[in-house]
XYZ file of C-alpha atoms in Angstrom:
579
model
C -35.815 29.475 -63.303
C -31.732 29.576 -63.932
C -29.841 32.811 -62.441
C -27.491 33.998 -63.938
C -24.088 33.664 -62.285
C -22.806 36.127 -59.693
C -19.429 37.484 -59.955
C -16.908 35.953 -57.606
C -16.173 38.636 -54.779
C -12.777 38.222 -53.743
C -13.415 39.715 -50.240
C -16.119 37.197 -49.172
C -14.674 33.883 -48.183
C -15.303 30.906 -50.296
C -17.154 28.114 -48.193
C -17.601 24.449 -48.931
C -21.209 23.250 -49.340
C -21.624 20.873 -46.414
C -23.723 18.057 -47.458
C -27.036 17.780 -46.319
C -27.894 16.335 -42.536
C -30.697 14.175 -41.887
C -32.393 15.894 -39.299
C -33.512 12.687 -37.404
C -29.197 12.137 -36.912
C -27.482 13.931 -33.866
C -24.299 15.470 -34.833
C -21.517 14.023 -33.971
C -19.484 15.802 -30.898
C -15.979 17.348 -32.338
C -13.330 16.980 -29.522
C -11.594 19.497 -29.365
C -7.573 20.272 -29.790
C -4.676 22.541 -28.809
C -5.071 24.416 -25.744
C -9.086 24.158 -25.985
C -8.113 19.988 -25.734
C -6.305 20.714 -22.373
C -8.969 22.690 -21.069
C -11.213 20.140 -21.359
C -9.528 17.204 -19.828
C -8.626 19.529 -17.078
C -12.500 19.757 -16.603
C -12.940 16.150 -17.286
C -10.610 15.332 -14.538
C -12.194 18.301 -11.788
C -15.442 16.404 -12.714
C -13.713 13.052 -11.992
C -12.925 14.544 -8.582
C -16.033 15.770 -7.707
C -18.017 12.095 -8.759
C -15.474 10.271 -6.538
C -16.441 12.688 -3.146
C -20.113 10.876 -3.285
C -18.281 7.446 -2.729
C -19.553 6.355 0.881
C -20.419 9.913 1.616
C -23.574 8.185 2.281
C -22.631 5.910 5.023
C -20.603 9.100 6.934
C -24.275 11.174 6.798
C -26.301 7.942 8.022
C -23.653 7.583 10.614
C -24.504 10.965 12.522
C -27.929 11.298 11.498
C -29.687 10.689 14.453
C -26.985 10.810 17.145
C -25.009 13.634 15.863
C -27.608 15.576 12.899
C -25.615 18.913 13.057
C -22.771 16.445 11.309
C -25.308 15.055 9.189
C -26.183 18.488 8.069
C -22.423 18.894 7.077
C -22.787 16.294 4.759
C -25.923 17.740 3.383
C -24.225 21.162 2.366
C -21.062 19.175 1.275
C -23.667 17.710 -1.485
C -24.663 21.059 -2.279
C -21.463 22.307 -2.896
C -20.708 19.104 -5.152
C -23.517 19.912 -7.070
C -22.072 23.842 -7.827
C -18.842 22.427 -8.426
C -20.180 20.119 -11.156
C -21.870 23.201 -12.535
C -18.701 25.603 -12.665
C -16.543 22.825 -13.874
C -18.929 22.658 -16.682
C -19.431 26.033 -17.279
C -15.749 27.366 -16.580
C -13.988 29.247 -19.479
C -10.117 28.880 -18.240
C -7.988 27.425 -16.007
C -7.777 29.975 -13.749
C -11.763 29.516 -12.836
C -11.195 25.421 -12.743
C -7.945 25.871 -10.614
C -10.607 27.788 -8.230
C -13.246 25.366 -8.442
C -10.544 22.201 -7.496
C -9.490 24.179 -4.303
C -12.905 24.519 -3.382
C -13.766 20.466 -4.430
C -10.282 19.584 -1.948
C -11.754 21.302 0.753
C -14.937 20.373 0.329
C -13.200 16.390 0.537
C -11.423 17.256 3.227
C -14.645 18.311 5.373
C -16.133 15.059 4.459
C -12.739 13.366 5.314
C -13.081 15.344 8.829
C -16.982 13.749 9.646
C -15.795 10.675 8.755
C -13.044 10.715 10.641
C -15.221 12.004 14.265
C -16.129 8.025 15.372
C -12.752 6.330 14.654
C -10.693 10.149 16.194
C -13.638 10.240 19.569
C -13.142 6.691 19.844
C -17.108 5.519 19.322
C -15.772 3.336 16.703
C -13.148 0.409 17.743
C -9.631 -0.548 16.055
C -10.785 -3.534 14.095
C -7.189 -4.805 12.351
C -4.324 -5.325 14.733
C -1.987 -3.618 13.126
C -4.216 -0.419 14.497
C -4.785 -1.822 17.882
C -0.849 -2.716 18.426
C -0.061 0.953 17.446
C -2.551 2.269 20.260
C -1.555 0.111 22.816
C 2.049 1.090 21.957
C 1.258 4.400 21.557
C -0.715 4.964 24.781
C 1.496 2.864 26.409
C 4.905 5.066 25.213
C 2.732 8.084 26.611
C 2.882 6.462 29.865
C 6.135 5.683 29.915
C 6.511 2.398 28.725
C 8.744 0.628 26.196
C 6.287 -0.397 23.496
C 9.952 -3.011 22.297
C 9.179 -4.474 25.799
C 5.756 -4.548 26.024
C 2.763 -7.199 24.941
C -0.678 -6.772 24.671
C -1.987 -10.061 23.923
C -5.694 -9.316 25.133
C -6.263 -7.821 22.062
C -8.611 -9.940 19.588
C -6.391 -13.554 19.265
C -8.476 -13.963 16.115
C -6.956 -10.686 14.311
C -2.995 -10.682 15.177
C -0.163 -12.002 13.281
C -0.195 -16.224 13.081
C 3.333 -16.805 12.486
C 4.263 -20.824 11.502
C 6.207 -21.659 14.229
C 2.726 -21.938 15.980
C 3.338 -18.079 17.719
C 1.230 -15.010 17.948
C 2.311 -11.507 17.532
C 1.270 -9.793 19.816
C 3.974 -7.128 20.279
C 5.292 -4.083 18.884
C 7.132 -5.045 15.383
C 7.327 -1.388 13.493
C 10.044 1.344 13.777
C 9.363 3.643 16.602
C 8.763 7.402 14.844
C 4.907 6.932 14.496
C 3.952 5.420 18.070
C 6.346 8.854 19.549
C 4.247 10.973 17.494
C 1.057 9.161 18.308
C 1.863 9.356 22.392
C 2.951 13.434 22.477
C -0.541 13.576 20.490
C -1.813 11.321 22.953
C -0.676 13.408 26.072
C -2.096 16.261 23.975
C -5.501 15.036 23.846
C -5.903 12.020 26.503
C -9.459 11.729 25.484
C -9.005 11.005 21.470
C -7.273 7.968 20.171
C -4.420 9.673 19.824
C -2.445 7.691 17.421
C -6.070 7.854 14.585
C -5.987 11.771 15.011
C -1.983 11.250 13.636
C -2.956 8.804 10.967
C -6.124 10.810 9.942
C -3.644 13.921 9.664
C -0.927 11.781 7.846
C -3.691 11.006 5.207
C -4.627 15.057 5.077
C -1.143 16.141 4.562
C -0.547 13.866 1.832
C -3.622 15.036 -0.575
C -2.426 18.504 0.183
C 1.398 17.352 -0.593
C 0.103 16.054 -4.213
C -2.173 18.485 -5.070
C 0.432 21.257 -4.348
C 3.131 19.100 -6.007
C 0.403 18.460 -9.307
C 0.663 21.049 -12.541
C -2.975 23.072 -12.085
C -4.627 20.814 -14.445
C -3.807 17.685 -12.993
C -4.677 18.860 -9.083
C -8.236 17.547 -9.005
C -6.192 13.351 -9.503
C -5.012 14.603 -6.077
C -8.432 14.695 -4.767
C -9.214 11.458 -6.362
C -6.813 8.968 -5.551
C -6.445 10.030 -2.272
C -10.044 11.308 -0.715
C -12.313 10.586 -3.702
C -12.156 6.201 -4.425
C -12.453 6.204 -0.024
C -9.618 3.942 -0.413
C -7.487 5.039 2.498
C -10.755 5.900 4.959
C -10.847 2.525 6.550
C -6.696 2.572 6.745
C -6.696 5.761 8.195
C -9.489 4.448 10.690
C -7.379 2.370 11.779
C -4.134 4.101 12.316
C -1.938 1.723 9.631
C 1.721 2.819 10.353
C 2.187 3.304 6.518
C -0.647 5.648 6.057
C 1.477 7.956 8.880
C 4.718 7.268 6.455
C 2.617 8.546 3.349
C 3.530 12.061 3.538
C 6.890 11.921 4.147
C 7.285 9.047 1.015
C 5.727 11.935 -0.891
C 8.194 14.361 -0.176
C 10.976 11.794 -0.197
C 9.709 10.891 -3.762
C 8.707 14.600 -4.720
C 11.054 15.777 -7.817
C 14.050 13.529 -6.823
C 15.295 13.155 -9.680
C 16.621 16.715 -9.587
C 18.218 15.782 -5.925
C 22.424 16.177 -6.297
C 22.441 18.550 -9.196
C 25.516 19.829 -9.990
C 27.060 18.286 -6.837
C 24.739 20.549 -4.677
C 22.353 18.244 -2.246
C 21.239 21.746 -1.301
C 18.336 22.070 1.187
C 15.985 20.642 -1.050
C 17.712 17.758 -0.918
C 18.043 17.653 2.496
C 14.327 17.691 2.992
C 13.792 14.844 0.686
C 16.792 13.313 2.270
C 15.140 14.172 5.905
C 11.408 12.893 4.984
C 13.038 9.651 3.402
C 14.971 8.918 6.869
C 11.445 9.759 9.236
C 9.272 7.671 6.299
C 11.826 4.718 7.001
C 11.479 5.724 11.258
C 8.004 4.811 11.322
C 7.129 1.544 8.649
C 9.223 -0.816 6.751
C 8.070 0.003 3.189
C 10.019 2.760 3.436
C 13.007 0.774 3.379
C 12.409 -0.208 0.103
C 11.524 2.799 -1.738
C 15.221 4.206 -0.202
C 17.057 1.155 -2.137
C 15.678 2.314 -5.281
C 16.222 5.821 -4.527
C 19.828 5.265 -3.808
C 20.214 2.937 -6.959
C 18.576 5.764 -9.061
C 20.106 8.826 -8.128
C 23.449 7.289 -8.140
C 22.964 6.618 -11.975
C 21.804 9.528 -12.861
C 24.245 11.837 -11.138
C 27.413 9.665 -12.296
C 27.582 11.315 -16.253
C 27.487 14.531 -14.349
C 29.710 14.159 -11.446
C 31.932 11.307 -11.672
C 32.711 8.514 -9.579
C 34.268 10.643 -6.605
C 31.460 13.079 -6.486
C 28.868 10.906 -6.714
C 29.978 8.426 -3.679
C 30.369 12.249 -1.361
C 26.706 13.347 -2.690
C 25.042 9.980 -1.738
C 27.024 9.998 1.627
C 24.918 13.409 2.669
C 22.316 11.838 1.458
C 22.219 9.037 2.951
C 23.407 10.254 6.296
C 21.024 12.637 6.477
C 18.263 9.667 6.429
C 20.001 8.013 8.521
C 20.386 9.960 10.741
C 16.573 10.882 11.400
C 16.283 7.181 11.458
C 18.745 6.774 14.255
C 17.890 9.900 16.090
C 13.820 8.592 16.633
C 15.428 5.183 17.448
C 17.770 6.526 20.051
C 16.321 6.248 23.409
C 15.090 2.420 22.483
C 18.353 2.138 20.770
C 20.106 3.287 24.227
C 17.689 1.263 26.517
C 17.160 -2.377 25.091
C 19.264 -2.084 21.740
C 18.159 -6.066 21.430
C 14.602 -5.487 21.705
C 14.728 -2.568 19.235
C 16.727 -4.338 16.760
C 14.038 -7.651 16.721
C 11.179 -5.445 17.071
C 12.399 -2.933 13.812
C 13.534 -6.176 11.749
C 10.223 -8.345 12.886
C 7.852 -8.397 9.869
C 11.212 -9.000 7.682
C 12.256 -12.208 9.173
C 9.387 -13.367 12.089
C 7.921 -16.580 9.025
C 4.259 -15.114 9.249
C 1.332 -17.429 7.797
C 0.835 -17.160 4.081
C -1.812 -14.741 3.129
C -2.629 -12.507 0.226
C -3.829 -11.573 -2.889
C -0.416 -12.103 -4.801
C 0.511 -15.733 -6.262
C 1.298 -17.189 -2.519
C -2.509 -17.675 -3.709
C -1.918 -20.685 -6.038
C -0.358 -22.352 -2.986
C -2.557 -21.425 -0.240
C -5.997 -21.448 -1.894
C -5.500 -23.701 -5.120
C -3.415 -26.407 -4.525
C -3.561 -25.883 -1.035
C -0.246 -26.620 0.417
C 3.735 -26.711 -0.339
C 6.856 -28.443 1.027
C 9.306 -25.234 0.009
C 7.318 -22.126 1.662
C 10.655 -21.300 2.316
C 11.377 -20.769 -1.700
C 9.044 -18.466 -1.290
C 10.956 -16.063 0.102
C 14.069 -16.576 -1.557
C 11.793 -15.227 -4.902
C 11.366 -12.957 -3.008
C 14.877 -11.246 -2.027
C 15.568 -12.231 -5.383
C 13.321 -10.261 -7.757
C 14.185 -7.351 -5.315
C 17.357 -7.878 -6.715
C 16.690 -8.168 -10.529
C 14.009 -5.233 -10.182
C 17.130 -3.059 -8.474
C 19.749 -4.097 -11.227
C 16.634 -3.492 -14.441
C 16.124 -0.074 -12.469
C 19.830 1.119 -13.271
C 20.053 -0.827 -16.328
C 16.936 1.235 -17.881
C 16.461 3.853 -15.756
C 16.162 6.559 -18.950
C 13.248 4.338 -19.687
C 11.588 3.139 -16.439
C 12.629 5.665 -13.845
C 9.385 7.461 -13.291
C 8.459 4.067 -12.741
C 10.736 3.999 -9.247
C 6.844 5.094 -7.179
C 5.634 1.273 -8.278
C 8.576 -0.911 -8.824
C 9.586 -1.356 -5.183
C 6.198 -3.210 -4.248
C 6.082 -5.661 -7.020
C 8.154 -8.043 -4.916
C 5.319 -8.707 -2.798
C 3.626 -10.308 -5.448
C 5.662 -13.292 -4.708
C 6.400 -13.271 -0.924
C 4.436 -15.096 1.801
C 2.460 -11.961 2.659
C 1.152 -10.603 -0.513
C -1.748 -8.531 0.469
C -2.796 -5.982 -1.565
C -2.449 -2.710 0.901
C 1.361 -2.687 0.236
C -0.160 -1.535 -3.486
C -3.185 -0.059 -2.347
C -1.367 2.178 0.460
C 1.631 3.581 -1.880
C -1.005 4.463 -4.545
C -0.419 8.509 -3.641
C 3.425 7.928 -4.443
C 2.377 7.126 -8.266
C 0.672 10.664 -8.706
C 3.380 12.449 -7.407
C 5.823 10.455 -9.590
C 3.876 11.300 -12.515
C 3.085 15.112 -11.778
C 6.993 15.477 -10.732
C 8.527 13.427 -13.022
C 9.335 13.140 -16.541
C 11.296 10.420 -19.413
C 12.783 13.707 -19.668
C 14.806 13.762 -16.693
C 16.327 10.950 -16.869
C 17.516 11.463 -20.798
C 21.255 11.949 -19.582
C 21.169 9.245 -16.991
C 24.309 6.520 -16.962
C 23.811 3.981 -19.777
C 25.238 0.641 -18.086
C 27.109 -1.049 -21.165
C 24.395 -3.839 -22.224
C 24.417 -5.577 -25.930
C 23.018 -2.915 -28.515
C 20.448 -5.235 -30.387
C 17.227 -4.883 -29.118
C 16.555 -8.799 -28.476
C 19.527 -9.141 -26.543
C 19.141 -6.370 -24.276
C 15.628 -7.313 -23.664
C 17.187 -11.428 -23.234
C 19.533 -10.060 -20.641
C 16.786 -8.022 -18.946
C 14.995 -10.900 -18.355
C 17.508 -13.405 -17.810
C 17.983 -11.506 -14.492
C 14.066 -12.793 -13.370
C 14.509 -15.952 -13.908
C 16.045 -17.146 -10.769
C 13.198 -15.543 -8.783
C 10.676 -17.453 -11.075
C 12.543 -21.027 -10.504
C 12.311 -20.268 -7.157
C 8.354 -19.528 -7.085
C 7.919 -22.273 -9.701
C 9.622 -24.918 -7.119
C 7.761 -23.361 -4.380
C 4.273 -23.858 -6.007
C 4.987 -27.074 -7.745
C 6.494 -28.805 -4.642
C 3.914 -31.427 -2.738
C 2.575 -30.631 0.279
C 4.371 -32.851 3.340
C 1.361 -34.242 4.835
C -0.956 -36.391 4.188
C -4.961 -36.282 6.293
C -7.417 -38.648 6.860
C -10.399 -37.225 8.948
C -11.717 -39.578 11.981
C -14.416 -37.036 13.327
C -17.083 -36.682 11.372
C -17.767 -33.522 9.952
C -20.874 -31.801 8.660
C -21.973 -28.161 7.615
C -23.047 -25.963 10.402
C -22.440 -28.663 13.116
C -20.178 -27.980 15.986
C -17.501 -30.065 17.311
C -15.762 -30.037 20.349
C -12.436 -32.214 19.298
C -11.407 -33.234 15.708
C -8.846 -36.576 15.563
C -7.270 -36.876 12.615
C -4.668 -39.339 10.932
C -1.435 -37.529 9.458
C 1.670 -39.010 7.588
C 4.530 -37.339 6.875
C 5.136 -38.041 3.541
C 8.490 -36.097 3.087
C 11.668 -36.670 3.454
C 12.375 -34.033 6.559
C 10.711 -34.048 9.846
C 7.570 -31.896 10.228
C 6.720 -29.802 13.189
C 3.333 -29.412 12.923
C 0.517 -26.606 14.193
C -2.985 -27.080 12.866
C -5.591 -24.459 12.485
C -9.191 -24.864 11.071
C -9.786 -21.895 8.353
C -13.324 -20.803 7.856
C -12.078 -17.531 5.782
C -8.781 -16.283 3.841
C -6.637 -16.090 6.930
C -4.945 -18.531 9.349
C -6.224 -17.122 12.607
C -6.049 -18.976 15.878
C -4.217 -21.893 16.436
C -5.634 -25.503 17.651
C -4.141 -27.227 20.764
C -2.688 -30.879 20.226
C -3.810 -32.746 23.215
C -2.510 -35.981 21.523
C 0.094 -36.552 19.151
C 3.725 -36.398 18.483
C 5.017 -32.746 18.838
C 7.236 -33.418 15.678
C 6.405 -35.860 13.021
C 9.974 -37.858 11.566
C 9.888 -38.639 7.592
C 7.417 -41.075 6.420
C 5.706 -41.608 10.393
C 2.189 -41.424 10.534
C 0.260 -40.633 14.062
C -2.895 -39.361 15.210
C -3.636 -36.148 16.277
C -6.420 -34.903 18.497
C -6.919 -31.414 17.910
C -9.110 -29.187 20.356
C -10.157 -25.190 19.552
C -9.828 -22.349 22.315
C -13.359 -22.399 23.175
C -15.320 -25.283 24.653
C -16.509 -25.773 20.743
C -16.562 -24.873 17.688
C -19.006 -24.370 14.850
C -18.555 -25.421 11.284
C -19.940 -22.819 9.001
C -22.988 -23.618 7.292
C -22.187 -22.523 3.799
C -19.100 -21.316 3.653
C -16.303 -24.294 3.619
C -13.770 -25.282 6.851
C -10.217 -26.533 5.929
C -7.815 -27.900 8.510
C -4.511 -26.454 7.370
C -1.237 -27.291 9.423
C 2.053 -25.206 9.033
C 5.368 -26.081 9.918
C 8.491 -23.544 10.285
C 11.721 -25.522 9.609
C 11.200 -26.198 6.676
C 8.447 -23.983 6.197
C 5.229 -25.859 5.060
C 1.765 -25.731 5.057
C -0.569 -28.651 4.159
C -4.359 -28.657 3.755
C -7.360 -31.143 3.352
C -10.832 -29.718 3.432
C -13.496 -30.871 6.114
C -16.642 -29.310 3.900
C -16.805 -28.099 0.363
């Protein structure tokens, strides 16, 4: 039948025919866009938050189970309320219900954080890295009275500490002193909690809090995240790391500075930021880096604004204020064995510690397996601190919200590259993104550099290049000695001496300390009860080597490599004793 046509009524809204669907076909899912678009990342994100709370949330409830159920039980409604959340960050209309919902997901984390926390704060469960056990002796000890710059504890676990390559063993206190002084008032506090885990497990608190607060509303659940949620700081927190205490003041050191010296004015909240940098620098080293490139930045992007003059008197507040926490924490050590300060503070800078890591010390240590120029090592080092300080001002308009990562590239290529100097500063890159823009550094000094593109970018990276000679000498040089095995060796046997044959084949005497390796790390060292205590250029001699106890095993599957180090020139040289 045909209809005749309608007439067109100019009040009803002409629509487009959609084509047809085929019913068996889903539609596709429209994202959405505007202010509907931020709404629903800002639920993606609380969602985010909520799945990271179940990582290892497990082990904390089998933990207390049956020894402790009423924490277990915790745990149990801490599920519940992760399950609700999910539900309301589904369900939520605005931001205003989702800001709600991530308050309520940060303290359920931090109730989680809490149980976890009991064994490690009670002291059921024992220090396991010595970084953690030297800050509780030092910290107990301090509480007692004791100078923790004079002090040793070598009964600690000889396996864990520090193997440096002059054949030592750190066994003493090697950090700035702010952290152990808070860790012994809270130790005299509470005499029957490990005093300096209760400080490090509060460090860890106050930082969350610091970037959620610090975060725009919908990017406070990344705060719960990256600090509680991945459980990547538990087992540092556990174990009282002096750098997980320095987290919270880095944050507020790094929070907004780019707005620090406005106008001239340092103002008080520059003097916080200026305070928390100098008591983040009183208790671990890292800090020490993040205040170069502080310095370096705000000194470029104040000079358009302020001049030459004005700029020098605003970074002289600044930098006396941090200075002068720094010194003021120091004092009585500085007052009472200045020396034994002063080595202790500098220690892990200059004390030649065995390489280890997961930077590219690796291709040395674990692929080649041993150099002649360990030294070059840290000349790359100092170096690419350097070139990464100069690229900072040269581009800071471009790279300065990049300041929160920069500083801890150069551990890529030192001796000691392991990942925890990344994995511990990880809170300082969400609070440089959610207080930071390109924005603020728009009107920041432009250093005259050559306006084509390629040049600039040639002269950028013509400031690298000594640190990469020096790491590609460093990897490329041959290690100094040479190994032939006289005892045999077989897989899961133990021994009670090994004798082996070693020639110097380089052109420097060799001082050599051997160590058998079973794992990553260099741990105890291997008596020479025969053999030349230094080995001239081109000598050969034999070596008996015996271990600390009356034998030792060689591990079944995994292999053993006899690894010797030297300290002038630094060295190390390996040969492997099973595969």
């Amino acid at each position: 039948m045909v209809h005749a046509l309608e007439p067109v009524d100019s009040r009803r809204p002409v629509t487009t025919p959609r084509p047809e669907q085929d019913p068996e076909t889903p539609a596709r899912a429209q994202a959405p866009s505007g202010p509907d678009m931020l709404l629903w990342l800002h639920r993606g994100l609380t969602l985010a938050a909520v799945m990271g709370l179940i990582v290892n949330t497990r082990g904390f409830w089998n933990a207390h189970v049956l020894s402790r159920p009423w924490l277990a039980l915790v745990i149990t409604v801490a599920y519940l309320v992760m399950l609700v959340a999910a539900v309301a960050a589904l369900s939520a209309p605005r931001h205003r219900e989702l800001g709600r919902v991530d308050i309520g997901v940060l303290i359920t984390a931090i109730v989680i954080k809490i149980v976890a926390a009991w064994n490690g704060i009670a002291g059921l469960k024992k220090l396991t890295v010595d970084e953690g056990m030297l800050m509780d002796a030092a910290a107990r000890g301090l509480a007692k009275g004791r100078n923790p710059y004079t002090s040793e504890w070598p009964k600690i676990d000889p396996g864990l500490p520090t193997q440096l390559m002059d054949g030592r063993t750190v066994f003493d206190f090697g950090y700035p002193p702010l952290g152990v002084e808070i860790g012994a008032v809270v130790q005299r506090i509470f005499p029957s909690l490990v005093g300096i885990v209760l400080v490090a497990w509060l460090a860890m608190l106050a930082t969350v809090l610091i970037v959620f607060f610090a975060a725009p509303k919908p990017l406070r659940p990344i705060a719960t995240l990256g600090v509680l949620g991945l459980g990547t700081f538990t087992a540092y927190a556990d174990n009282a790391y002096p750098s997980v205490i320095a987290l919270p003041f880095l944050c507020l050191a790094l929070w907004g500075w780019s707005r620090i010296g406005r106008e001239g004015k340092l103002g008080w909240f520059g003097l916080v930021r200026a305070a928390a940098l100098g008591a983040a620098c009183s208790i671990h080293q890292l800090g020490w880096f993040l205040a170069l490139f502080l310095v370096v930045g705000l000194v470029v992007l104040r000079l358009p604004e302020l001049g030459l003059g004005r700029t020098f008197n605003l970074m002289l507040r600044y930098g006396g204020t941090a200075l002068s926490v720094f010194f003021v924490s120091s004092l009585p050590f500085l007052i009472k064995s200045p020396h034994a300060w002063l080595t202790g503070v500098f220690e892990p800078l200059l004390q030649h510690a065995v390489p280890h890591g997961q930077g590219l010390v690796g291709i040395t240590h674990y692929v080649i397996g041993g150099s002649g120029a360990l030294d070059l090592y840290g000349w790359a080092t100092q170096l690419l601190l350097l070139a990464l300080l100069v690229a900072f001002a040269f581009h800071l308009r471009t790279i300065g919200p990049a300041i929160a990562v920069l500083p801890w590239m150069i551990f890529m290529v030192s001796t000691r590259s392991q990942d925890g100097y990344w994995l511990l500063t990880m809170p300082l890159w969400l609070v440089a993104l959610v207080t930071t823009t390109r924005a603020d550094f728009a009107e920041a000094y432009r250093i005259p550099l050559p306006k084509a593109d390629k040049a600039r970018a040639a002269v950028t990276a013509a400031l690298f290049l000594p640190a990469a000679a020096c790491f590609v000498i460093a990897a490329a040089t041959p290690q100094p000695l040479d190994f032939k095995v006289g005892t045999p060796i077989a897989a899961g046997q133990s021994i009670e001496s090994l004798t082996v044959e070693v020639t110097n084949s380089s052109g420097d005497p060799v001082t050599p300390f051997f160590s058998v390796a079973t794992g990553p790390t260099i741990s105890e060292f291997w008596k020479v009860s025969a053999g030349p205590k230094t080995l001239a250029a081109g000598e050969t001699a034999t070596y008996t080597l015996l271990p600390d106890a009356k034998t030792f095993k060689i591990p079944p599957v995994e292999p053993a490599i006899l690894r010797a180090v030297s300290d002038s020139p630094q060295t190390l040289s390996s040969i492997r004793l099973t595969d």
